[in-house]
PDB file of C-alpha atoms in Angstrom:
ATOM      1  CA  MET A   1     -47.383 -76.350  25.088  1.00 56.00           C
ATOM      2  CA  GLU A   2     -46.382 -77.343  28.584  1.00 60.00           C
ATOM      3  CA  LEU A   3     -48.941 -79.011  30.870  1.00 58.00           C
ATOM      4  CA  ASP A   4     -49.133 -76.182  33.355  1.00 58.00           C
ATOM      5  CA  GLU A   5     -49.553 -73.578  30.532  1.00 66.00           C
ATOM      6  CA  LEU A   6     -52.335 -75.850  28.978  1.00 64.00           C
ATOM      7  CA  PHE A   7     -54.178 -75.930  32.292  1.00 62.00           C
ATOM      8  CA  GLY A   8     -53.645 -72.322  32.917  1.00 72.00           C
ATOM      9  CA  GLU A   9     -56.003 -71.648  30.045  1.00 88.00           C
ATOM     10  CA  ARG A  10     -58.796 -73.656  31.724  1.00 91.00           C
ATOM     11  CA  ARG A  11     -60.281 -70.463  33.606  1.00 91.00           C
ATOM     12  CA  ARG A  12     -60.293 -68.317  30.392  1.00 92.00           C
ATOM     13  CA  LEU A  13     -62.076 -71.370  28.469  1.00 95.00           C
ATOM     14  CA  MET A  14     -64.567 -71.843  31.135  1.00 95.00           C
ATOM     15  CA  SER A  15     -65.343 -67.910  31.174  1.00 94.00           C
ATOM     16  CA  LEU A  16     -65.842 -68.307  27.117  1.00 95.00           C
ATOM     17  CA  ALA A  17     -67.882 -71.404  27.405  1.00 96.00           C
ATOM     18  CA  PHE A  18     -70.046 -70.087  30.354  1.00 96.00           C
ATOM     19  CA  ARG A  19     -70.700 -66.936  28.313  1.00 95.00           C
ATOM     20  CA  MET A  20     -71.790 -69.157  25.433  1.00 96.00           C
ATOM     21  CA  THR A  21     -73.925 -71.638  27.500  1.00 95.00           C
ATOM     22  CA  GLY A  22     -75.318 -69.881  30.662  1.00 94.00           C
ATOM     23  CA  THR A  23     -74.409 -72.644  33.231  1.00 94.00           C
ATOM     24  CA  LEU A  24     -71.362 -73.791  34.876  1.00 94.00           C
ATOM     25  CA  ALA A  25     -72.171 -77.386  34.381  1.00 93.00           C
ATOM     26  CA  ASP A  26     -72.529 -76.888  30.491  1.00 95.00           C
ATOM     27  CA  ALA A  27     -69.280 -74.725  30.436  1.00 96.00           C
ATOM     28  CA  GLU A  28     -67.539 -77.528  32.307  1.00 96.00           C
ATOM     29  CA  ASP A  29     -68.603 -80.206  29.810  1.00 96.00           C
ATOM     30  CA  VAL A  30     -67.474 -77.872  26.999  1.00 97.00           C
ATOM     31  CA  VAL A  31     -64.047 -77.488  28.454  1.00 96.00           C
ATOM     32  CA  GLN A  32     -63.566 -81.095  29.381  1.00 96.00           C
ATOM     33  CA  GLU A  33     -64.272 -82.096  25.695  1.00 97.00           C
ATOM     34  CA  THR A  34     -62.034 -79.400  24.653  1.00 96.00           C
ATOM     35  CA  TYR A  35     -59.096 -81.099  26.545  1.00 94.00           C
ATOM     36  CA  LEU A  36     -60.188 -84.425  25.560  1.00 95.00           C
ATOM     37  CA  ARG A  37     -59.840 -83.506  21.830  1.00 96.00           C
ATOM     38  CA  TRP A  38     -56.356 -81.888  22.475  1.00 94.00           C
ATOM     39  CA  TYR A  39     -55.127 -85.261  24.223  1.00 92.00           C
ATOM     40  CA  ARG A  40     -56.590 -87.299  21.309  1.00 95.00           C
ATOM     41  CA  LEU A  41     -54.204 -85.707  18.855  1.00 95.00           C
ATOM     42  CA  GLU A  42     -51.053 -87.414  18.013  1.00 95.00           C
ATOM     43  CA  GLU A  43     -48.018 -85.897  19.490  1.00 91.00           C
ATOM     44  CA  ALA A  44     -46.792 -84.706  16.136  1.00 94.00           C
ATOM     45  CA  GLU A  45     -50.217 -83.059  15.574  1.00 94.00           C
ATOM     46  CA  ARG A  46     -49.887 -81.063  18.830  1.00 91.00           C
ATOM     47  CA  GLU A  47     -46.391 -79.999  17.862  1.00 91.00           C
ATOM     48  CA  ALA A  48     -47.696 -78.841  14.579  1.00 94.00           C
ATOM     49  CA  ILE A  49     -50.234 -76.296  16.173  1.00 92.00           C
ATOM     50  CA  ALA A  50     -48.494 -72.896  16.102  1.00 91.00           C
ATOM     51  CA  ASN A  51     -50.954 -71.361  18.456  1.00 91.00           C
ATOM     52  CA  PRO A  52     -52.292 -73.873  21.043  1.00 91.00           C
ATOM     53  CA  VAL A  53     -54.214 -71.141  22.874  1.00 90.00           C
ATOM     54  CA  GLY A  54     -55.956 -70.110  19.664  1.00 91.00           C
ATOM     55  CA  TRP A  55     -56.782 -73.888  18.953  1.00 94.00           C
ATOM     56  CA  LEU A  56     -58.174 -74.433  22.258  1.00 94.00           C
ATOM     57  CA  THR A  57     -60.338 -71.323  21.928  1.00 94.00           C
ATOM     58  CA  ARG A  58     -61.667 -72.385  18.589  1.00 95.00           C
ATOM     59  CA  VAL A  59     -62.393 -75.951  19.631  1.00 97.00           C
ATOM     60  CA  ALA A  60     -64.150 -74.788  22.809  1.00 97.00           C
ATOM     61  CA  SER A  61     -66.325 -72.470  20.754  1.00 97.00           C
ATOM     62  CA  ARG A  62     -67.161 -75.047  18.248  1.00 97.00           C
ATOM     63  CA  VAL A  63     -68.117 -77.533  21.091  1.00 97.00           C
ATOM     64  CA  ALA A  64     -70.354 -74.845  22.821  1.00 97.00           C
ATOM     65  CA  LEU A  65     -71.911 -74.044  19.410  1.00 96.00           C
ATOM     66  CA  ASP A  66     -72.957 -77.765  18.986  1.00 95.00           C
ATOM     67  CA  LEU A  67     -74.057 -77.935  22.698  1.00 95.00           C
ATOM     68  CA  LEU A  68     -76.367 -74.924  22.190  1.00 93.00           C
ATOM     69  CA  GLY A  69     -78.678 -76.795  19.897  1.00 85.00           C
ATOM     70  CA  SER A  70     -79.344 -79.543  22.598  1.00 87.00           C
ATOM     71  CA  ALA A  71     -79.494 -77.056  25.333  1.00 85.00           C
ATOM     72  CA  ARG A  72     -82.262 -75.048  23.556  1.00 81.00           C
ATOM     73  CA  ARG A  73     -84.305 -78.400  23.379  1.00 82.00           C
ATOM     74  CA  ARG A  74     -83.656 -79.025  27.122  1.00 86.00           C
ATOM     75  CA  ARG A  75     -84.894 -75.581  28.017  1.00 84.00           C
ATOM     76  CA  GLU A  76     -87.966 -75.910  26.015  1.00 82.00           C
ATOM     77  CA  ARG A  77     -88.975 -78.759  28.465  1.00 87.00           C
ATOM     78  CA  TYR A  78     -87.765 -76.770  31.529  1.00 91.00           C
ATOM     79  CA  ILE A  79     -90.359 -76.151  34.376  1.00 91.00           C
ATOM     80  CA  GLY A  80     -91.110 -72.414  34.468  1.00 91.00           C
ATOM     81  CA  GLN A  81     -88.551 -69.630  33.632  1.00 93.00           C
ATOM     82  CA  TRP A  82     -85.042 -70.681  32.676  1.00 95.00           C
ATOM     83  CA  LEU A  83     -82.348 -68.165  33.891  1.00 96.00           C
ATOM     84  CA  PRO A  84     -78.758 -68.335  33.473  1.00 95.00           C
ATOM     85  CA  GLU A  85     -76.669 -69.195  36.481  1.00 95.00           C
ATOM     86  CA  PRO A  86     -75.674 -66.299  38.707  1.00 94.00           C
ATOM     87  CA  VAL A  87     -71.885 -66.107  39.461  1.00 91.00           C
ATOM     88  CA  ASN A  88     -69.613 -64.197  41.913  1.00 89.00           C
ATOM     89  CA  ALA A  89     -68.119 -61.065  40.408  1.00 86.00           C
ATOM     90  CA  GLU A  90     -64.617 -62.346  40.691  1.00 85.00           C
ATOM     91  CA  LEU A  91     -65.092 -65.832  39.195  1.00 86.00           C
ATOM     92  CA  PHE A  92     -64.008 -64.884  35.755  1.00 86.00           C
ATOM     93  CA  ARG A  93     -62.437 -61.466  36.267  1.00 81.00           C
ATOM     94  CA  TYR A  94     -59.648 -60.544  33.963  1.00 79.00           C
ATOM     95  CA  THR A  95     -60.426 -63.354  31.442  1.00 85.00           C
ATOM     96  CA  ALA A  96     -61.635 -60.878  28.761  1.00 77.00           C
ATOM     97  CA  PRO A  97     -61.209 -57.364  27.367  1.00 59.00           C
ATOM     98  CA  HIS A  98     -61.771 -54.509  29.902  1.00 42.00           C
ATOM     99  CA  ARG A  99     -63.559 -51.217  29.311  1.00 38.00           C
ATOM    100  CA  ASP A 100     -60.329 -49.573  28.451  1.00 38.00           C
ATOM    101  CA  GLY A 101     -60.465 -51.589  25.151  1.00 38.00           C
ATOM    102  CA  GLN A 102     -57.241 -53.633  25.886  1.00 41.00           C
ATOM    103  CA  VAL A 103     -57.794 -57.064  24.417  1.00 40.00           C
ATOM    104  CA  ARG A 104     -56.653 -60.099  26.439  1.00 41.00           C
ATOM    105  CA  GLY A 105     -57.557 -62.550  23.533  1.00 40.00           C
ATOM    106  CA  THR A 106     -55.206 -64.072  21.054  1.00 38.00           C
ATOM    107  CA  ALA A 107     -56.224 -62.158  17.939  1.00 41.00           C
ATOM    108  CA  ASP A 108     -56.784 -58.751  16.611  1.00 40.00           C
ATOM    109  CA  LEU A 109     -60.033 -56.838  16.418  1.00 42.00           C
ATOM    110  CA  VAL A 110     -61.124 -55.963  12.773  1.00 43.00           C
ATOM    111  CA  ASP A 111     -62.535 -52.681  14.022  1.00 49.00           C
ATOM    112  CA  PRO A 112     -62.319 -51.826  17.764  1.00 46.00           C
ATOM    113  CA  LEU A 113     -65.064 -49.385  17.523  1.00 44.00           C
ATOM    114  CA  ASP A 114     -67.432 -51.968  16.093  1.00 55.00           C
ATOM    115  CA  ARG A 115     -68.294 -53.286  19.522  1.00 56.00           C
ATOM    116  CA  VAL A 116     -70.404 -52.653  22.431  1.00 63.00           C
ATOM    117  CA  THR A 117     -68.923 -51.430  25.794  1.00 58.00           C
ATOM    118  CA  LEU A 118     -68.788 -54.550  27.994  1.00 66.00           C
ATOM    119  CA  ASP A 119     -67.283 -55.268  31.300  1.00 61.00           C
ATOM    120  CA  ASP A 120     -65.099 -58.504  31.604  1.00 64.00           C
ATOM    121  CA  ALA A 121     -67.310 -59.703  34.567  1.00 69.00           C
ATOM    122  CA  VAL A 122     -70.294 -62.024  33.679  1.00 82.00           C
ATOM    123  CA  GLY A 123     -73.507 -60.675  34.223  1.00 88.00           C
ATOM    124  CA  SER A 124     -76.883 -62.504  34.425  1.00 92.00           C
ATOM    125  CA  ALA A 125     -78.781 -59.573  32.589  1.00 91.00           C
ATOM    126  CA  LEU A 126     -76.459 -59.916  29.697  1.00 91.00           C
ATOM    127  CA  LEU A 127     -76.625 -63.654  29.499  1.00 93.00           C
ATOM    128  CA  VAL A 128     -80.468 -63.327  29.478  1.00 93.00           C
ATOM    129  CA  VAL A 129     -79.913 -61.223  26.285  1.00 92.00           C
ATOM    130  CA  LEU A 130     -77.613 -63.797  24.724  1.00 93.00           C
ATOM    131  CA  GLU A 131     -80.334 -66.454  25.195  1.00 92.00           C
ATOM    132  CA  ALA A 132     -82.412 -64.584  22.762  1.00 91.00           C
ATOM    133  CA  MET A 133     -79.862 -64.968  20.207  1.00 94.00           C
ATOM    134  CA  THR A 134     -79.427 -67.633  17.699  1.00 94.00           C
ATOM    135  CA  PRO A 135     -76.420 -70.192  18.723  1.00 95.00           C
ATOM    136  CA  ALA A 136     -74.253 -68.579  15.807  1.00 96.00           C
ATOM    137  CA  GLU A 137     -75.105 -65.046  16.734  1.00 96.00           C
ATOM    138  CA  ARG A 138     -74.111 -65.865  20.319  1.00 96.00           C
ATOM    139  CA  VAL A 139     -70.955 -67.435  19.407  1.00 96.00           C
ATOM    140  CA  ALA A 140     -69.929 -64.725  17.111  1.00 96.00           C
ATOM    141  CA  PHE A 141     -70.784 -62.013  19.484  1.00 94.00           C
ATOM    142  CA  VAL A 142     -69.019 -63.562  22.390  1.00 94.00           C
ATOM    143  CA  MET A 143     -65.899 -64.424  20.579  1.00 94.00           C
ATOM    144  CA  HIS A 144     -65.690 -60.983  18.893  1.00 93.00           C
ATOM    145  CA  ASP A 145     -67.211 -58.527  21.160  1.00 89.00           C
ATOM    146  CA  VAL A 146     -66.087 -60.048  24.424  1.00 89.00           C
ATOM    147  CA  PHE A 147     -62.940 -61.836  23.488  1.00 90.00           C
ATOM    148  CA  GLY A 148     -61.717 -59.770  20.710  1.00 89.00           C
ATOM    149  CA  ILE A 149     -61.258 -62.685  18.308  1.00 92.00           C
ATOM    150  CA  SER A 150     -61.148 -61.711  14.486  1.00 92.00           C
ATOM    151  CA  PHE A 151     -64.105 -62.468  12.119  1.00 94.00           C
ATOM    152  CA  ASN A 152     -61.754 -64.707   9.956  1.00 94.00           C
ATOM    153  CA  GLU A 153     -61.086 -66.978  13.099  1.00 94.00           C
ATOM    154  CA  ILE A 154     -64.676 -67.074  14.040  1.00 96.00           C
ATOM    155  CA  ALA A 155     -65.543 -68.060  10.434  1.00 97.00           C
ATOM    156  CA  GLU A 156     -63.791 -71.190  10.896  1.00 94.00           C
ATOM    157  CA  VAL A 157     -65.866 -72.048  14.024  1.00 96.00           C
ATOM    158  CA  VAL A 158     -69.190 -71.346  12.583  1.00 95.00           C
ATOM    159  CA  GLY A 159     -68.697 -72.498   8.984  1.00 95.00           C
ATOM    160  CA  ARG A 160     -69.438 -69.082   7.355  1.00 96.00           C
ATOM    161  CA  SER A 161     -67.620 -66.440   5.502  1.00 96.00           C
ATOM    162  CA  PRO A 162     -66.019 -63.711   7.449  1.00 95.00           C
ATOM    163  CA  ALA A 163     -68.692 -61.124   6.143  1.00 95.00           C
ATOM    164  CA  ALA A 164     -71.543 -63.421   7.250  1.00 97.00           C
ATOM    165  CA  VAL A 165     -69.940 -63.655  10.634  1.00 96.00           C
ATOM    166  CA  ARG A 166     -69.568 -59.920  10.904  1.00 94.00           C
ATOM    167  CA  GLN A 167     -73.427 -59.625  10.196  1.00 95.00           C
ATOM    168  CA  LEU A 168     -73.981 -62.233  12.933  1.00 96.00           C
ATOM    169  CA  ALA A 169     -72.096 -60.177  15.458  1.00 94.00           C
ATOM    170  CA  THR A 170     -73.774 -57.030  14.358  1.00 93.00           C
ATOM    171  CA  ALA A 171     -77.272 -58.735  15.052  1.00 94.00           C
ATOM    172  CA  GLY A 172     -75.938 -59.787  18.563  1.00 93.00           C
ATOM    173  CA  ARG A 173     -74.869 -56.277  19.227  1.00 91.00           C
ATOM    174  CA  ARG A 174     -78.213 -55.002  18.153  1.00 91.00           C
ATOM    175  CA  HIS A 175     -79.994 -57.372  20.774  1.00 91.00           C
ATOM    176  CA  VAL A 176     -77.723 -56.078  23.475  1.00 90.00           C
ATOM    177  CA  ARG A 177     -77.985 -52.462  22.635  1.00 87.00           C
ATOM    178  CA  GLU A 178     -81.712 -52.705  22.485  1.00 88.00           C
ATOM    179  CA  SER A 179     -81.773 -54.572  25.826  1.00 86.00           C
ATOM    180  CA  ARG A 180     -79.932 -51.453  27.566  1.00 82.00           C
ATOM    181  CA  VAL A 181     -77.531 -53.909  29.482  1.00 82.00           C
ATOM    182  CA  ALA A 182     -74.529 -52.474  28.024  1.00 77.00           C
ATOM    183  CA  GLY A 183     -72.869 -49.024  28.609  1.00 73.00           C
ATOM    184  CA  VAL A 184     -74.265 -48.837  32.274  1.00 82.00           C
ATOM    185  CA  SER A 185     -71.572 -48.003  34.754  1.00 87.00           C
ATOM    186  CA  ARG A 186     -71.217 -50.015  37.967  1.00 89.00           C
ATOM    187  CA  ALA A 187     -71.754 -46.933  40.100  1.00 92.00           C
ATOM    188  CA  GLU A 188     -75.068 -46.120  38.244  1.00 93.00           C
ATOM    189  CA  HIS A 189     -75.991 -49.765  38.531  1.00 94.00           C
ATOM    190  CA  ASP A 190     -75.338 -50.029  42.080  1.00 96.00           C
ATOM    191  CA  ARG A 191     -77.080 -46.606  42.911  1.00 97.00           C
ATOM    192  CA  ALA A 192     -80.303 -48.057  41.332  1.00 97.00           C
ATOM    193  CA  VAL A 193     -79.972 -51.245  43.228  1.00 97.00           C
ATOM    194  CA  ARG A 194     -79.382 -49.525  46.545  1.00 97.00           C
ATOM    195  CA  ALA A 195     -82.388 -47.243  46.037  1.00 97.00           C
ATOM    196  CA  PHE A 196     -84.442 -50.295  45.046  1.00 97.00           C
ATOM    197  CA  LEU A 197     -83.359 -52.072  48.350  1.00 96.00           C
ATOM    198  CA  ALA A 198     -84.257 -49.211  50.468  1.00 96.00           C
ATOM    199  CA  ALA A 199     -87.661 -48.802  49.132  1.00 97.00           C
ATOM    200  CA  SER A 200     -88.359 -52.458  49.306  1.00 95.00           C
ATOM    201  CA  ARG A 201     -87.655 -52.391  53.118  1.00 93.00           C
ATOM    202  CA  THR A 202     -90.377 -49.662  53.693  1.00 94.00           C
ATOM    203  CA  GLY A 203     -93.064 -52.092  52.429  1.00 93.00           C
ATOM    204  CA  ASP A 204     -94.738 -49.208  50.480  1.00 96.00           C
ATOM    205  CA  VAL A 205     -95.682 -50.093  46.846  1.00 97.00           C
ATOM    206  CA  GLN A 206     -95.473 -46.508  45.565  1.00 97.00           C
ATOM    207  CA  SER A 207     -92.017 -46.020  46.893  1.00 97.00           C
ATOM    208  CA  LEU A 208     -90.681 -49.218  45.434  1.00 98.00           C
ATOM    209  CA  MET A 209     -92.477 -48.503  42.049  1.00 98.00           C
ATOM    210  CA  ARG A 210     -90.456 -45.303  41.810  1.00 98.00           C
ATOM    211  CA  THR A 211     -87.276 -47.242  41.487  1.00 98.00           C
ATOM    212  CA  LEU A 212     -88.575 -49.340  38.832  1.00 98.00           C
ATOM    213  CA  ALA A 213     -88.670 -48.732  34.903  1.00 97.00           C
ATOM    214  CA  PRO A 214     -92.074 -48.660  33.353  1.00 97.00           C
ATOM    215  CA  ASP A 215     -91.448 -51.924  31.460  1.00 96.00           C
ATOM    216  CA  VAL A 216     -89.490 -53.616  34.354  1.00 97.00           C
ATOM    217  CA  GLN A 217     -89.480 -57.493  34.121  1.00 97.00           C
ATOM    218  CA  LEU A 218     -89.096 -60.050  36.881  1.00 98.00           C
ATOM    219  CA  ARG A 219     -88.248 -63.630  36.406  1.00 97.00           C
ATOM    220  CA  VAL A 220     -87.852 -66.504  38.867  1.00 97.00           C
ATOM    221  CA  ASP A 221     -86.014 -69.708  38.130  1.00 97.00           C
ATOM    222  CA  GLY A 222     -87.219 -72.581  40.559  1.00 95.00           C
ATOM    223  CA  GLY A 223     -86.230 -75.335  38.112  1.00 93.00           C
ATOM    224  CA  GLY A 224     -89.296 -77.295  39.248  1.00 90.00           C
ATOM    225  CA  TYR A 225     -87.682 -77.844  42.749  1.00 90.00           C
ATOM    226  CA  VAL A 226     -89.033 -74.642  44.353  1.00 90.00           C
ATOM    227  CA  ASN A 227     -92.438 -72.951  43.837  1.00 87.00           C
ATOM    228  CA  ALA A 228     -91.793 -70.057  41.453  1.00 90.00           C
ATOM    229  CA  ALA A 229     -93.852 -67.627  39.122  1.00 89.00           C
ATOM    230  CA  ALA A 230     -94.274 -69.608  36.077  1.00 89.00           C
ATOM    231  CA  ASN A 231     -94.378 -66.541  33.866  1.00 93.00           C
ATOM    232  CA  VAL A 232     -92.688 -63.211  33.416  1.00 96.00           C
ATOM    233  CA  VAL A 233     -94.010 -60.607  35.918  1.00 97.00           C
ATOM    234  CA  GLU A 234     -94.058 -57.188  33.977  1.00 97.00           C
ATOM    235  CA  GLY A 235     -94.612 -53.694  34.903  1.00 98.00           C
ATOM    236  CA  GLN A 236     -94.110 -51.397  37.849  1.00 98.00           C
ATOM    237  CA  ASP A 237     -97.134 -52.177  39.674  1.00 98.00           C
ATOM    238  CA  ARG A 238     -97.057 -55.951  39.266  1.00 98.00           C
ATOM    239  CA  VAL A 239     -93.464 -56.401  40.036  1.00 98.00           C
ATOM    240  CA  ALA A 240     -93.577 -54.175  43.045  1.00 98.00           C
ATOM    241  CA  ARG A 241     -96.555 -56.047  44.624  1.00 97.00           C
ATOM    242  CA  PHE A 242     -95.072 -59.350  43.855  1.00 97.00           C
ATOM    243  CA  LEU A 243     -91.951 -58.479  45.587  1.00 96.00           C
ATOM    244  CA  LEU A 244     -93.630 -57.040  48.672  1.00 96.00           C
ATOM    245  CA  GLY A 245     -96.074 -59.831  48.753  1.00 95.00           C
ATOM    246  CA  SER A 246     -93.185 -62.376  48.611  1.00 94.00           C
ATOM    247  CA  GLN A 247     -91.422 -60.577  51.478  1.00 92.00           C
ATOM    248  CA  ALA A 248     -94.748 -60.611  53.665  1.00 93.00           C
ATOM    249  CA  LYS A 249     -95.081 -64.528  53.104  1.00 92.00           C
ATOM    250  CA  LEU A 250     -91.366 -65.076  54.032  1.00 91.00           C
ATOM    251  CA  PRO A 251     -90.429 -62.792  56.710  1.00 90.00           C
ATOM    252  CA  MET A 252     -87.680 -65.132  58.064  1.00 92.00           C
ATOM    253  CA  LEU A 253     -85.742 -64.467  54.910  1.00 92.00           C
ATOM    254  CA  ALA A 254     -82.965 -61.893  54.977  1.00 92.00           C
ATOM    255  CA  LEU A 255     -81.560 -59.889  51.896  1.00 92.00           C
ATOM    256  CA  GLU A 256     -77.751 -59.349  51.987  1.00 93.00           C
ATOM    257  CA  GLU A 257     -75.810 -57.423  49.433  1.00 94.00           C
ATOM    258  CA  GLN A 258     -73.530 -59.338  47.303  1.00 94.00           C
ATOM    259  CA  ARG A 259     -71.192 -58.222  44.507  1.00 93.00           C
ATOM    260  CA  LEU A 260     -72.137 -60.149  41.234  1.00 93.00           C
ATOM    261  CA  GLY A 261     -71.126 -60.006  37.633  1.00 87.00           C
ATOM    262  CA  ASP A 262     -73.721 -57.353  36.864  1.00 88.00           C
ATOM    263  CA  GLY A 263     -72.600 -55.155  39.939  1.00 92.00           C
ATOM    264  CA  LEU A 264     -74.480 -55.107  43.217  1.00 95.00           C
ATOM    265  CA  GLY A 265     -76.900 -57.978  43.812  1.00 96.00           C
ATOM    266  CA  VAL A 266     -78.470 -59.843  46.668  1.00 96.00           C
ATOM    267  CA  ARG A 267     -78.145 -63.008  48.447  1.00 95.00           C
ATOM    268  CA  ILE A 268     -81.365 -64.520  49.985  1.00 95.00           C
ATOM    269  CA  GLN A 269     -80.439 -66.112  53.290  1.00 93.00           C
ATOM    270  CA  ASN A 270     -82.556 -68.184  55.675  1.00 92.00           C
ATOM    271  CA  GLY A 271     -80.361 -67.999  58.762  1.00 90.00           C
ATOM    272  CA  HIS A 272     -76.998 -69.253  57.598  1.00 88.00           C
ATOM    273  CA  VAL A 273     -78.537 -71.183  54.595  1.00 91.00           C
ATOM    274  CA  LEU A 274     -78.462 -69.512  51.291  1.00 94.00           C
ATOM    275  CA  THR A 275     -81.646 -70.081  49.340  1.00 94.00           C
ATOM    276  CA  GLY A 276     -81.394 -67.626  46.540  1.00 96.00           C
ATOM    277  CA  VAL A 277     -79.541 -65.047  44.463  1.00 97.00           C
ATOM    278  CA  VAL A 278     -81.042 -61.959  42.727  1.00 97.00           C
ATOM    279  CA  SER A 279     -79.365 -60.160  39.825  1.00 96.00           C
ATOM    280  CA  PHE A 280     -80.613 -56.725  38.540  1.00 96.00           C
ATOM    281  CA  GLY A 281     -80.502 -54.903  35.270  1.00 94.00           C
ATOM    282  CA  ALA A 282     -80.448 -51.117  35.565  1.00 95.00           C
ATOM    283  CA  HIS A 283     -80.825 -48.264  33.090  1.00 93.00           C
ATOM    284  CA  GLU A 284     -80.904 -44.285  33.780  1.00 93.00           C
ATOM    285  CA  GLY A 285     -81.314 -44.955  37.464  1.00 95.00           C
ATOM    286  CA  LEU A 286     -84.074 -47.409  37.333  1.00 97.00           C
ATOM    287  CA  ILE A 287     -84.279 -51.218  37.673  1.00 97.00           C
ATOM    288  CA  THR A 288     -85.289 -52.871  34.347  1.00 96.00           C
ATOM    289  CA  GLN A 289     -84.893 -56.431  35.262  1.00 96.00           C
ATOM    290  CA  VAL A 290     -85.021 -58.566  38.367  1.00 97.00           C
ATOM    291  CA  LEU A 291     -83.654 -62.089  38.129  1.00 97.00           C
ATOM    292  CA  ILE A 292     -84.328 -64.387  41.014  1.00 97.00           C
ATOM    293  CA  MET A 293     -82.512 -67.692  41.105  1.00 97.00           C
ATOM    294  CA  ILE A 294     -83.891 -70.128  43.731  1.00 96.00           C
ATOM    295  CA  ASN A 295     -83.277 -73.388  41.748  1.00 96.00           C
ATOM    296  CA  PRO A 296     -80.861 -75.338  44.020  1.00 94.00           C
ATOM    297  CA  GLU A 297     -78.995 -77.013  41.024  1.00 93.00           C
ATOM    298  CA  LYS A 298     -77.908 -73.469  39.985  1.00 94.00           C
ATOM    299  CA  LEU A 299     -76.624 -72.297  43.274  1.00 93.00           C
ATOM    300  CA  THR A 300     -74.033 -75.076  43.984  1.00 87.00           C
ATOM    301  CA  SER A 301     -71.146 -72.593  43.476  1.00 86.00           C
ATOM    302  CA  TRP A 302     -72.559 -70.410  46.310  1.00 85.00           C
ATOM    303  CA  ILE A 303     -72.333 -72.899  48.987  1.00 71.00           C
ATOM    304  CA  ARG A 304     -68.963 -71.728  49.707  1.00 54.00           C
ATOM    305  CA  VAL A 305     -67.987 -68.481  47.750  1.00 46.00           C
ATOM    306  CA  PRO A 306     -64.253 -67.553  47.952  1.00 43.00           C
ATOM    307  CA  GLY A 307     -63.879 -64.258  49.996  1.00 43.00           C
ATOM    308  CA  ASP A 308     -67.294 -64.745  51.613  1.00 45.00           C
ATOM    309  CA  SER A 309     -65.877 -66.066  54.902  1.00 38.00           C
ATOM    310  CA  GLY A 310     -67.954 -69.176  54.747  1.00 36.00           C
ATOM    311  CA  ARG A 311     -71.381 -67.407  54.567  1.00 36.00           C
ATOM    312  CA  GLY A 312     -73.972 -69.584  53.085  1.00 35.00           C
ATOM    313  CA  GLU A 313     -72.500 -72.856  53.995  1.00 33.00           C
ATOM    314  CA  GLY A 314     -74.968 -75.878  54.192  1.00 33.00           C
ATOM    315  CA  ASN A 315     -77.447 -77.594  51.788  1.00 31.00           C
ATOM    316  CA  VAL A 316     -79.780 -75.342  49.791  1.00 26.00           C
TER     317      VAL A 316
END
């Protein structure tokens, strides 16, 4: 495998690792370790690998699986709510299958219908659902349902039989379907977000509540660096009052529309300084999740986002 081809796989591996870990820093660690293992091989060993891309994918998945155990222990000590890192919609575009069912991975699907409908962009709402899975479920689901890798190959990664891996993927798929984050079109999602934003500008609690699902949840990740709600805020009334109360306390902050992996989201700006990113989950025209990231350690990729003409420059 030529050097340029080898590193041409880096973005796809980052995409896979990010879906498995939820942060760019952890994904970077996974990919770096994967390449280190490749270069530790003897030249004859590398030449004997018939499918280097498949080898890199399996090793990255195995490294991510190992990392998930320690990551869970770190998150148990995390201050407040832990949320996955929000990313720009284009960051991992075209690194995984599209809604048309075309697989861009390296292996066949056992059953193309035995999947959930997912966009190839990486959304925070889906990553929150993945956090609720066991590490093995998460790896199996991402490899099969997102990257179209066969159960036989996944079995080598997780150390279980193909039948057991199918069950892991099925359990992961159940989490996703029950969460209602799959099967929502971008147009439907964006309409719900725009209705929510319009209602929030009125300052009227009842108007805002009408844009929220009855079981809506709001989470804020400050990471211990920024004051944030320590617990999940649940229900239309509580979420609406929390948001309007926050707006009243911080009138200097501006909300700007931003395209995220979930669809339309929001950048929180204090002048030219970005202080937060808000992702949304939506279903049947209503907002089901409000995910507010204000932890500066998870906003570093937003200091200068490609295509944003320099908006958000400066320290957070």
